[in-house]
Short mmCIF file of C-alpha atoms in Angstrom, two decimals:
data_model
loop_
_atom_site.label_atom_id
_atom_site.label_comp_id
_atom_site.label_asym_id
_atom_site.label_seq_id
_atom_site.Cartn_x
_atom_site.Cartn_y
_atom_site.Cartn_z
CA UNK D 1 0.00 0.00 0.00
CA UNK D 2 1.55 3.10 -0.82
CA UNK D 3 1.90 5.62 2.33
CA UNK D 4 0.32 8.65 0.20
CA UNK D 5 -2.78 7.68 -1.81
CA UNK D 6 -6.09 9.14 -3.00
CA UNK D 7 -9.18 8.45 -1.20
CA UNK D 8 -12.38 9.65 0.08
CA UNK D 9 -14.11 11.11 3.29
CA UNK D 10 -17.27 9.93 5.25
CA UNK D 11 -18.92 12.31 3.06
CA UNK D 12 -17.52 10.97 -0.04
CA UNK D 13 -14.96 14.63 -0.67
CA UNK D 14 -12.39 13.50 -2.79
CA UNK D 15 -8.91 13.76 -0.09
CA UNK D 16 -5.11 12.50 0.11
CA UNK D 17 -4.81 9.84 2.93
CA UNK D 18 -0.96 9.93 4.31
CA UNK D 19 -1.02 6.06 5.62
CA UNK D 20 3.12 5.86 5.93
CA UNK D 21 4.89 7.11 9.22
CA UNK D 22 7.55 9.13 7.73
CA UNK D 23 4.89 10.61 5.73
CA UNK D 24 2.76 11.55 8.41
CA UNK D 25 5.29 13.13 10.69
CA UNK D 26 6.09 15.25 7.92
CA UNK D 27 2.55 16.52 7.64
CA UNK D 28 1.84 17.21 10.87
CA UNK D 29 5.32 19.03 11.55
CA UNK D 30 5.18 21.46 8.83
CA UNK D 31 2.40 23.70 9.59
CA UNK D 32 4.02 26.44 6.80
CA UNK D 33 2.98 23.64 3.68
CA UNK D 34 -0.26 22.04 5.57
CA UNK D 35 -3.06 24.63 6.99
CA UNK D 36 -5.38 23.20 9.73
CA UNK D 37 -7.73 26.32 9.88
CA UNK D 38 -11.21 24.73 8.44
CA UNK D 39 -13.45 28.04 9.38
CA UNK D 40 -12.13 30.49 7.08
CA UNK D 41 -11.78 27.91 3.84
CA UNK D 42 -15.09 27.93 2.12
CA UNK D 43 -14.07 24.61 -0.09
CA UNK D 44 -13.56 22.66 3.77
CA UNK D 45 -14.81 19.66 3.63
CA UNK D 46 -17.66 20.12 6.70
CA UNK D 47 -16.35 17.25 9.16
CA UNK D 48 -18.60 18.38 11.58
CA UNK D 49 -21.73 18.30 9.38
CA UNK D 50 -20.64 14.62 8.32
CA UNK D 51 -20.18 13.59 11.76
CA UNK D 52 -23.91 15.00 12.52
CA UNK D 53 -23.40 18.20 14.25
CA UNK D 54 -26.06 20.30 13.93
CA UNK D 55 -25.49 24.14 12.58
CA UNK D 56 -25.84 26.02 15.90
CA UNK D 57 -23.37 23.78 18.24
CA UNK D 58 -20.83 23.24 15.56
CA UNK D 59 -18.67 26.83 15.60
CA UNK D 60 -17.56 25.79 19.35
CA UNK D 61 -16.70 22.22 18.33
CA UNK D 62 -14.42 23.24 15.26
CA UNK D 63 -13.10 26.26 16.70
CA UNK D 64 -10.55 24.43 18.66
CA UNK D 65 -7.00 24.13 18.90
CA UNK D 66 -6.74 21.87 16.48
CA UNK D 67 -8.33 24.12 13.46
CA UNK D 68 -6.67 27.24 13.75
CA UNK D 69 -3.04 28.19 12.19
CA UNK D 70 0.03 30.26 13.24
CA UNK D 71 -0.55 33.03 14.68
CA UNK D 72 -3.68 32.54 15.75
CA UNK D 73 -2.62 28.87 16.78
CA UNK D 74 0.13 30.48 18.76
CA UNK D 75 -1.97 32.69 20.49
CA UNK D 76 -4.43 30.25 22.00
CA UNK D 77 -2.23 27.99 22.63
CA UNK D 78 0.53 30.10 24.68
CA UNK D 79 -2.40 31.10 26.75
CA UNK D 80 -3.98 27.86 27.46
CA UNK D 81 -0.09 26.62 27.94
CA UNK D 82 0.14 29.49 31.57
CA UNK D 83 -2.64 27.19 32.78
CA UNK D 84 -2.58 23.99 31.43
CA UNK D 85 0.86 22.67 32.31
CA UNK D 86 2.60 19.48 32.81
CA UNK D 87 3.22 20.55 37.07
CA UNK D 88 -0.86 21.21 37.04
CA UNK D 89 -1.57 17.39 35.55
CA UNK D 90 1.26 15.92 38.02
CA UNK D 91 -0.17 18.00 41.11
CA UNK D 92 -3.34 15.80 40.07
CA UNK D 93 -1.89 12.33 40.64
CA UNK D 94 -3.18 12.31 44.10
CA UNK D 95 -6.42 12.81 43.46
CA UNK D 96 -6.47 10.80 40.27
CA UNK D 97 -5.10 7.92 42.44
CA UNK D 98 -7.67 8.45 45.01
CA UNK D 99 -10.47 8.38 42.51
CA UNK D 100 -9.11 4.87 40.62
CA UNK D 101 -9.38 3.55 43.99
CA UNK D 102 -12.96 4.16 44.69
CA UNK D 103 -13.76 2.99 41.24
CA UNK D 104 -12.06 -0.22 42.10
CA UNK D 105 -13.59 -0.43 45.73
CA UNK D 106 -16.75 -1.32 43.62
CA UNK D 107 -15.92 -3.47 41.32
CA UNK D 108 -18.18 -6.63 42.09
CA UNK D 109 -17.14 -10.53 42.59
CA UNK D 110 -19.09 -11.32 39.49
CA UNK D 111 -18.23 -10.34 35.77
CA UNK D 112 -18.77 -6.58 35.14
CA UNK D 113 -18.51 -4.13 32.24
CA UNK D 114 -15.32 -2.34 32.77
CA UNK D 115 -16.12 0.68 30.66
CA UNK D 116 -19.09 1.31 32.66
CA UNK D 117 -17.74 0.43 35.95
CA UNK D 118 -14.19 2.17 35.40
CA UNK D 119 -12.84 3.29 31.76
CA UNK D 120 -15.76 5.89 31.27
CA UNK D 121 -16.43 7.65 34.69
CA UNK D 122 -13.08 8.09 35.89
CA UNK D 123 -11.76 10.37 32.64
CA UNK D 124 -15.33 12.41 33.19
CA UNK D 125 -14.62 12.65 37.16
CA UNK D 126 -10.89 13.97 36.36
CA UNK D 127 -11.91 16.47 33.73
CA UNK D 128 -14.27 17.85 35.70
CA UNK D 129 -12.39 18.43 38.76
CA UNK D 130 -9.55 19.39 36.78
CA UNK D 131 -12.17 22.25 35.09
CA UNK D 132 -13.91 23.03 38.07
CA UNK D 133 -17.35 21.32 37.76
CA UNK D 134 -19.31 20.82 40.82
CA UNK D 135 -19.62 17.34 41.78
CA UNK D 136 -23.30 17.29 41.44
CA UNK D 137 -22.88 17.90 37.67
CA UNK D 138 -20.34 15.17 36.86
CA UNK D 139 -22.95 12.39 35.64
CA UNK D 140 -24.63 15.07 33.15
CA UNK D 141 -21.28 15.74 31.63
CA UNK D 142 -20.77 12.18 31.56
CA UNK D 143 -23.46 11.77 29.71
CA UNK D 144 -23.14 14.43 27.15
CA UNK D 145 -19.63 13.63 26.64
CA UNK D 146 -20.68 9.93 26.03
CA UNK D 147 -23.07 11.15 23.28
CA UNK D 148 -20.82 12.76 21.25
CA UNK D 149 -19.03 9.83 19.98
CA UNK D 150 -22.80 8.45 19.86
CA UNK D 151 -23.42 6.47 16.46
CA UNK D 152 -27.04 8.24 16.75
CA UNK D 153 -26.66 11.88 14.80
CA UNK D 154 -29.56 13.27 17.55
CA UNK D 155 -28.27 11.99 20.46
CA UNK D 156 -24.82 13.91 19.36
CA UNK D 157 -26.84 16.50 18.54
CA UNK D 158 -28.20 17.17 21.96
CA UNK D 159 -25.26 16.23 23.86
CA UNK D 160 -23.43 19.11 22.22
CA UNK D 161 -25.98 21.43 22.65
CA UNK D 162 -26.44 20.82 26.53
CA UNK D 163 -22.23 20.53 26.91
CA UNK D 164 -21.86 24.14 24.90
CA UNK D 165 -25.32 25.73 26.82
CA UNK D 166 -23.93 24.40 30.22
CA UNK D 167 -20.59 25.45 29.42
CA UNK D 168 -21.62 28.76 28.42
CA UNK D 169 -23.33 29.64 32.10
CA UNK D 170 -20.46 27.43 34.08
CA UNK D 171 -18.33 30.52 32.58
CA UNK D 172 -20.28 32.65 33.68
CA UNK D 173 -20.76 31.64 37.49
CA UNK D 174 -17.22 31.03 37.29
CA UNK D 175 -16.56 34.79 36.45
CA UNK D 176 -18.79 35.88 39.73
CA UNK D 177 -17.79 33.33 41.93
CA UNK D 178 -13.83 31.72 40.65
CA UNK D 179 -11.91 29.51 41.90
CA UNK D 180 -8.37 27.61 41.63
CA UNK D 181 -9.40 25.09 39.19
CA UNK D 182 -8.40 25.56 35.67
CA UNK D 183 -11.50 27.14 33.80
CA UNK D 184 -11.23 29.86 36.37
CA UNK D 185 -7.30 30.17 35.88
CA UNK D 186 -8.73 30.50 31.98
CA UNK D 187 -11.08 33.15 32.73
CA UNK D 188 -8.26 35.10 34.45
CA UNK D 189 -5.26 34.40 32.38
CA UNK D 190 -3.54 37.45 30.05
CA UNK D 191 -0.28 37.37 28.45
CA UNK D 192 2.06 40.46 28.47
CA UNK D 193 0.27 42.21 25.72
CA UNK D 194 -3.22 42.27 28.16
CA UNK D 195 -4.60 39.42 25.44
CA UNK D 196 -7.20 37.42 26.70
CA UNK D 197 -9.67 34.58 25.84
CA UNK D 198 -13.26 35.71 24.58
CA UNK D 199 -16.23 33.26 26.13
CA UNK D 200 -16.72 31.38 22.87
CA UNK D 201 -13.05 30.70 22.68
CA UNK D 202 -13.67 29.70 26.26
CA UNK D 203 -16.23 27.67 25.94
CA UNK D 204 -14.56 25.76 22.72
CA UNK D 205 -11.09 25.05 24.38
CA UNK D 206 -13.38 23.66 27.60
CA UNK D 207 -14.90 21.46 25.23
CA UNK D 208 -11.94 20.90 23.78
CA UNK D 209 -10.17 20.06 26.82
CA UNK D 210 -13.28 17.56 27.55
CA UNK D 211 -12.87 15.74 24.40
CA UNK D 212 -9.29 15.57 24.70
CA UNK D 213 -9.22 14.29 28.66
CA UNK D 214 -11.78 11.99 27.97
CA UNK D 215 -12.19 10.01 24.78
CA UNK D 216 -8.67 10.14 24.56
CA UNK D 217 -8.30 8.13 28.25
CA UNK D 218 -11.33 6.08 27.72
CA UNK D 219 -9.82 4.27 24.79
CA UNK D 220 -6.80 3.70 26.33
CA UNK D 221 -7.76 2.67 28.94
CA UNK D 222 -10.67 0.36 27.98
CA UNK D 223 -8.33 -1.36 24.78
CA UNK D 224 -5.50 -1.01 26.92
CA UNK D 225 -6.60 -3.56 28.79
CA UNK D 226 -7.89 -6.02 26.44
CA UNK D 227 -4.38 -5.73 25.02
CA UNK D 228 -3.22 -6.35 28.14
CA UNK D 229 -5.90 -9.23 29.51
CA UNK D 230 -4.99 -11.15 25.91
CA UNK D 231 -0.99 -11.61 27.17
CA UNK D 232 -1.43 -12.91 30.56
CA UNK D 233 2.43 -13.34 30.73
CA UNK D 234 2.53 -9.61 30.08
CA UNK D 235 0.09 -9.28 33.23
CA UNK D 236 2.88 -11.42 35.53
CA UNK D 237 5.67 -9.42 34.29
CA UNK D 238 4.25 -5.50 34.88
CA UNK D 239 3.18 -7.27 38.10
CA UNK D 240 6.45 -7.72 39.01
CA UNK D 241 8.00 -4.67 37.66
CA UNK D 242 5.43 -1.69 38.24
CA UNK D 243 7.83 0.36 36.64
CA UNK D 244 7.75 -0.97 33.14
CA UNK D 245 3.90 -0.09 32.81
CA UNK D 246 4.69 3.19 31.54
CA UNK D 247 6.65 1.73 28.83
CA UNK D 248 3.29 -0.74 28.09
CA UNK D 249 1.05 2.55 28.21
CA UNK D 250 2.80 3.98 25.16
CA UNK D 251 2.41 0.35 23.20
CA UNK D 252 -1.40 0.31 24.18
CA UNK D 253 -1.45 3.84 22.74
CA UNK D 254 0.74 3.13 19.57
CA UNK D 255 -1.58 -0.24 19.17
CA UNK D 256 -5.06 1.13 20.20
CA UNK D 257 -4.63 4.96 20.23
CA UNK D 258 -7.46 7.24 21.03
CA UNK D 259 -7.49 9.03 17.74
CA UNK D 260 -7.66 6.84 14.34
CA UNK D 261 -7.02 9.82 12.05
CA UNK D 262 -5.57 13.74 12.68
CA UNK D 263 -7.47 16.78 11.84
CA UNK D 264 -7.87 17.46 8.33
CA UNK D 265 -5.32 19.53 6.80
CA UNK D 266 -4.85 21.89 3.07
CA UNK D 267 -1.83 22.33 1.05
CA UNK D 268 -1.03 25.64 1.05
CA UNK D 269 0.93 25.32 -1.68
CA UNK D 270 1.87 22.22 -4.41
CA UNK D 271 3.67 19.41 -1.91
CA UNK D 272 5.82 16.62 -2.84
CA UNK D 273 4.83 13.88 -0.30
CA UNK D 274 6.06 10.32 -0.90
CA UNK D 275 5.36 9.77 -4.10
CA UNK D 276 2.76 12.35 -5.45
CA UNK D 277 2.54 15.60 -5.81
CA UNK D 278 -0.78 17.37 -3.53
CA UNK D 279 -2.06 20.12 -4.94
CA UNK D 280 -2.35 23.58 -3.78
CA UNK D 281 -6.04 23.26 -1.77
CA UNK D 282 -6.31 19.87 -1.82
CA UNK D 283 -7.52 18.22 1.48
CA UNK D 284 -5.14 15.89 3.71
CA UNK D 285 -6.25 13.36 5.82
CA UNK D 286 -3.38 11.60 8.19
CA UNK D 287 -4.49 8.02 9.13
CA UNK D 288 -2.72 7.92 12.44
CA UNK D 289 -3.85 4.52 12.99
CA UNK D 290 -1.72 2.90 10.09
CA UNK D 291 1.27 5.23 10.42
CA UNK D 292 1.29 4.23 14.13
CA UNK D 293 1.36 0.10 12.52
CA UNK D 294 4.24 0.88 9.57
CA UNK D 295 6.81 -1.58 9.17
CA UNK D 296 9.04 0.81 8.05
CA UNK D 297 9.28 2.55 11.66
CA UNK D 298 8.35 -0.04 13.99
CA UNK D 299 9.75 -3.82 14.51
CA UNK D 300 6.91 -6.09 14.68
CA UNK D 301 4.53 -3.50 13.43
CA UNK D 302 1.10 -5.44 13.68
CA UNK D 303 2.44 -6.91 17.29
CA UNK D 304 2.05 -5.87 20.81
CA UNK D 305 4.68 -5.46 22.33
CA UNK D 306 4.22 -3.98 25.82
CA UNK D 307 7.96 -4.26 26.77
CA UNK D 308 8.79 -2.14 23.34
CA UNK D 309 11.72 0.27 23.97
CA UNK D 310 11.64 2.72 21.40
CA UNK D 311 7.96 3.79 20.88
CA UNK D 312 7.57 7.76 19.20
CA UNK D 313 4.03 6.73 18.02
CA UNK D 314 1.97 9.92 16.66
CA UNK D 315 -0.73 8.84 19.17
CA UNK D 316 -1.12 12.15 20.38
CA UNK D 317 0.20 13.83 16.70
CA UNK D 318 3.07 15.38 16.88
CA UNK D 319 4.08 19.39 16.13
CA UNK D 320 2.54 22.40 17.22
CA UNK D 321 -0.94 20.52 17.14
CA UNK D 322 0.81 18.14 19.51
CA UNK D 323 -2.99 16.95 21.97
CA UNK D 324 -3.45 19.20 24.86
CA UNK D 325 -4.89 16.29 27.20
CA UNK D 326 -1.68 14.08 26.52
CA UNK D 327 0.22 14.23 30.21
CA UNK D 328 -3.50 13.65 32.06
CA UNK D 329 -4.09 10.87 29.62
CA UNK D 330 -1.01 8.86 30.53
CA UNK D 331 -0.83 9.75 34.31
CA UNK D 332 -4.30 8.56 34.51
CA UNK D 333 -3.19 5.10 32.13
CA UNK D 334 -0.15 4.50 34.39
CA UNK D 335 -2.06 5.02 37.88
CA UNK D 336 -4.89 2.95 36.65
CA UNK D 337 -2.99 -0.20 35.27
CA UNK D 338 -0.32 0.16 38.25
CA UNK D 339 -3.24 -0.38 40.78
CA UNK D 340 -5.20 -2.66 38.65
CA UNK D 341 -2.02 -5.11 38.58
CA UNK D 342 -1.56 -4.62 42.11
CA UNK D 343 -5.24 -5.17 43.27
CA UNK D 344 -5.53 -7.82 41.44
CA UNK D 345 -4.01 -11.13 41.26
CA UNK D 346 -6.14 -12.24 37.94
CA UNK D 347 -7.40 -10.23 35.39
CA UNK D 348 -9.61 -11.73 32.13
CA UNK D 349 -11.65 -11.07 29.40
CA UNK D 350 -15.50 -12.57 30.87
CA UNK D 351 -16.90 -13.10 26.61
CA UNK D 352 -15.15 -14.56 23.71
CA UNK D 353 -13.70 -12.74 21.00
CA UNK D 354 -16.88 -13.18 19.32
CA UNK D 355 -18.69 -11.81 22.41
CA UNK D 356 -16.49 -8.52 22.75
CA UNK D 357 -19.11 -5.87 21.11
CA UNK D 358 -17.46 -3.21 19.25
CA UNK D 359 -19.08 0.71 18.50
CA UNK D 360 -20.84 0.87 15.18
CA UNK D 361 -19.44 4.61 13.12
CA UNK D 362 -16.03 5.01 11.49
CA UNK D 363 -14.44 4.87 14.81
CA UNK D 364 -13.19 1.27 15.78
CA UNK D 365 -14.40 1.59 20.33
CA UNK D 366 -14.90 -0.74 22.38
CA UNK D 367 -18.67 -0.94 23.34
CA UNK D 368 -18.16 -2.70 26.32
CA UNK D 369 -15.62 -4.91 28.07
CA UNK D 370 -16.71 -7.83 30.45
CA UNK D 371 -14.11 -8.66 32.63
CA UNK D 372 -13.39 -10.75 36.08
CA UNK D 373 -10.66 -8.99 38.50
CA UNK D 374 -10.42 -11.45 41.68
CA UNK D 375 -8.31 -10.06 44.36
CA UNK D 376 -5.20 -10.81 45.72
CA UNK D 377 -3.28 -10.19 48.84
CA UNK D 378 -0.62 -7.14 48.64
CA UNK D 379 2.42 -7.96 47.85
CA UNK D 380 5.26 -7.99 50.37
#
């Protein structure tokens, strides 16, 4: 398969797919050849519209991070960065850790789903307490965040419109009444030339930050650990060396990453990529999930191999678009396998292969994941 070939959207728009790692990485670090910004090009191809967001919701979901260019790109993101830094993720660990724990405190003796029980309500619990949502409101954000990746176009529908109307007043009580959490920090934050964010590029980068902190973790977590339940030896050997799950994290991410394809970029000018030449305005899409699989890069490409060394999947892209929710998405993978492996002394898959039901859409998720955890006494 060649790593740069012609193919077609969800839609049916006529775009380049960049399949090959090499390829990719060049895409997504060159920013000067490749545009992201999709709200001021009036030949975009509407992802939003083909995913089944409705007109009035869909400015704050494409608005993001992820769709603007330098300088705009720049701007955002230097002021999100005075807030939303690697020390305010780590200072989280505690609480992370304390919330994995009461997740597992109720995990039954029988067979449970583990994406209801765990994978899905612990990102939703850490976003929100990372944003500043009262507790109260936790299982309504769950719920709208769930139905955004719903295969049902109205469900998505209104789960966007109650995330962006909810949003939109949480900033507002926030500006009366703030606090230390981060949407307050976001509210207050200026750089040296008195720039600050307006309240719909609030709102967006909240949602953004929603997205990013919790599809990306649910996926990792939830295929993580069917990776992970399908090599018991694996299971015996992080058991015994707690500090090689990091290591295994990054595999489950390179294997099963949260994000099957990047945001779509433009040429800005006629590119040489591989071997074809993309045309000035011509729409690329890069695949993340096969770059992340080329044989080229990786040893054992279609393996899993949760003791790999050398891992720089694209995961998480790569370049100035590099995801914002990366750091909370791995320190909330690494707490949540280390005290799954410690907790318990057998871990399995409770269905077949044939059992194991996936989401129907583009997007290859998990649906759920029945699974036995038995205990076992703490090691000594």
């Amino acid at each position: 398969m060649p790593p740069v070939r012609r193919g077609r959207y969800f839609d049916q728009s006529p775009i380049w797919l960049v399949t090959g790692y090499d390829e990719a990485l060049a895409v997504l670090k060159d920013p000067g050849s490749f545009s992201n910004d999709i709200n001021t090009r009036k030949d975009a191809v509407d992802v939003l519209a083909a995913a089944g967001l409705p007109d009035d919701v869909a400015p704050y979901l494409s608005q993001t991070l992820g769709a603007y260019d330098p300088p705009d790109h720049a701007r955002l993101r230097r002021l999100v960065s005075r807030e939303f830094t690697v020390r305010r993720v780590e200072s989280l660990r505690p609480l992370i850790q304390t919330m994995v724990d009461e997740l597992v405190d109720g995990f039954p003796d029988e067979p449970f789903d583990f994406l209801e029980r765990f994978a899905h309500p612990l990102p939703v619990r850490v976003i929100c307490k990372l944003l500043g949502v009262p507790d109260e409101d936790t299982e309504r954000w769950r719920t709208w965040s769930d139905g955004l990746t719903a295969p049902d176009p109205g469900a998505m529908a209104d789960s966007a419109r109650g995330l962006v109307a909810y949003m939109s007043e949480l900033i507002e009580r926030k500006r009366e009444d703030g606090d230390d959490r981060l949407l307050s920090a976001l509210i207050r934050v200026r750089d040296s030339d008195g720039d600050r964010l307006t309240d719909r590029e609030l709102t967006s980068l909240a949602l953004t930050l929603l997205l990013a902190g919790h599809e990306t973790t649910v996926s990792v977590l939830s295929e993580g650990l069917l990776l992970l339940l399908n090599q018991p030896p694996e299971q015996e050997r992080l058991r015994g060396d707690l500090d090689a799950v990091p290591a295994a994290v990054e595999e489950m991410l390179r294997v099963a990453g949260p994000a099957e394809i990047a945001p779509m970029r433009y040429a800005k000018h006629d590119v040489e990529l591989g071997d074809v030449t993309i045309r000035a305005g011509e729409p690329v899409q890069v695949v993340y999930a096969t770059a992340n699989r080329d044989p080229r890069r990786f040893d054992a490409a279609d393996s899993t191999v949760l003791g790999r060394e050398e891992n720089p999947h694209l995961a998480f892209g790569n370049g100035i678009h590099y995801c914002l929710g990366a750091s909370l998405a791995r320190a909330e993978a690494d707490l949540s396998f280390r005290t799954l492996l410690t907790r318990f002394g057998n871990l399995s898959v409770a269905a077949t292969a044939d059992e194991i039901r996936w989401q129907p859409g583009a997007a290859r998720r998990l649906a759920a994941l029945p699974i036995r955890a038995t205990s076992t006494p703490a090691r000594h």
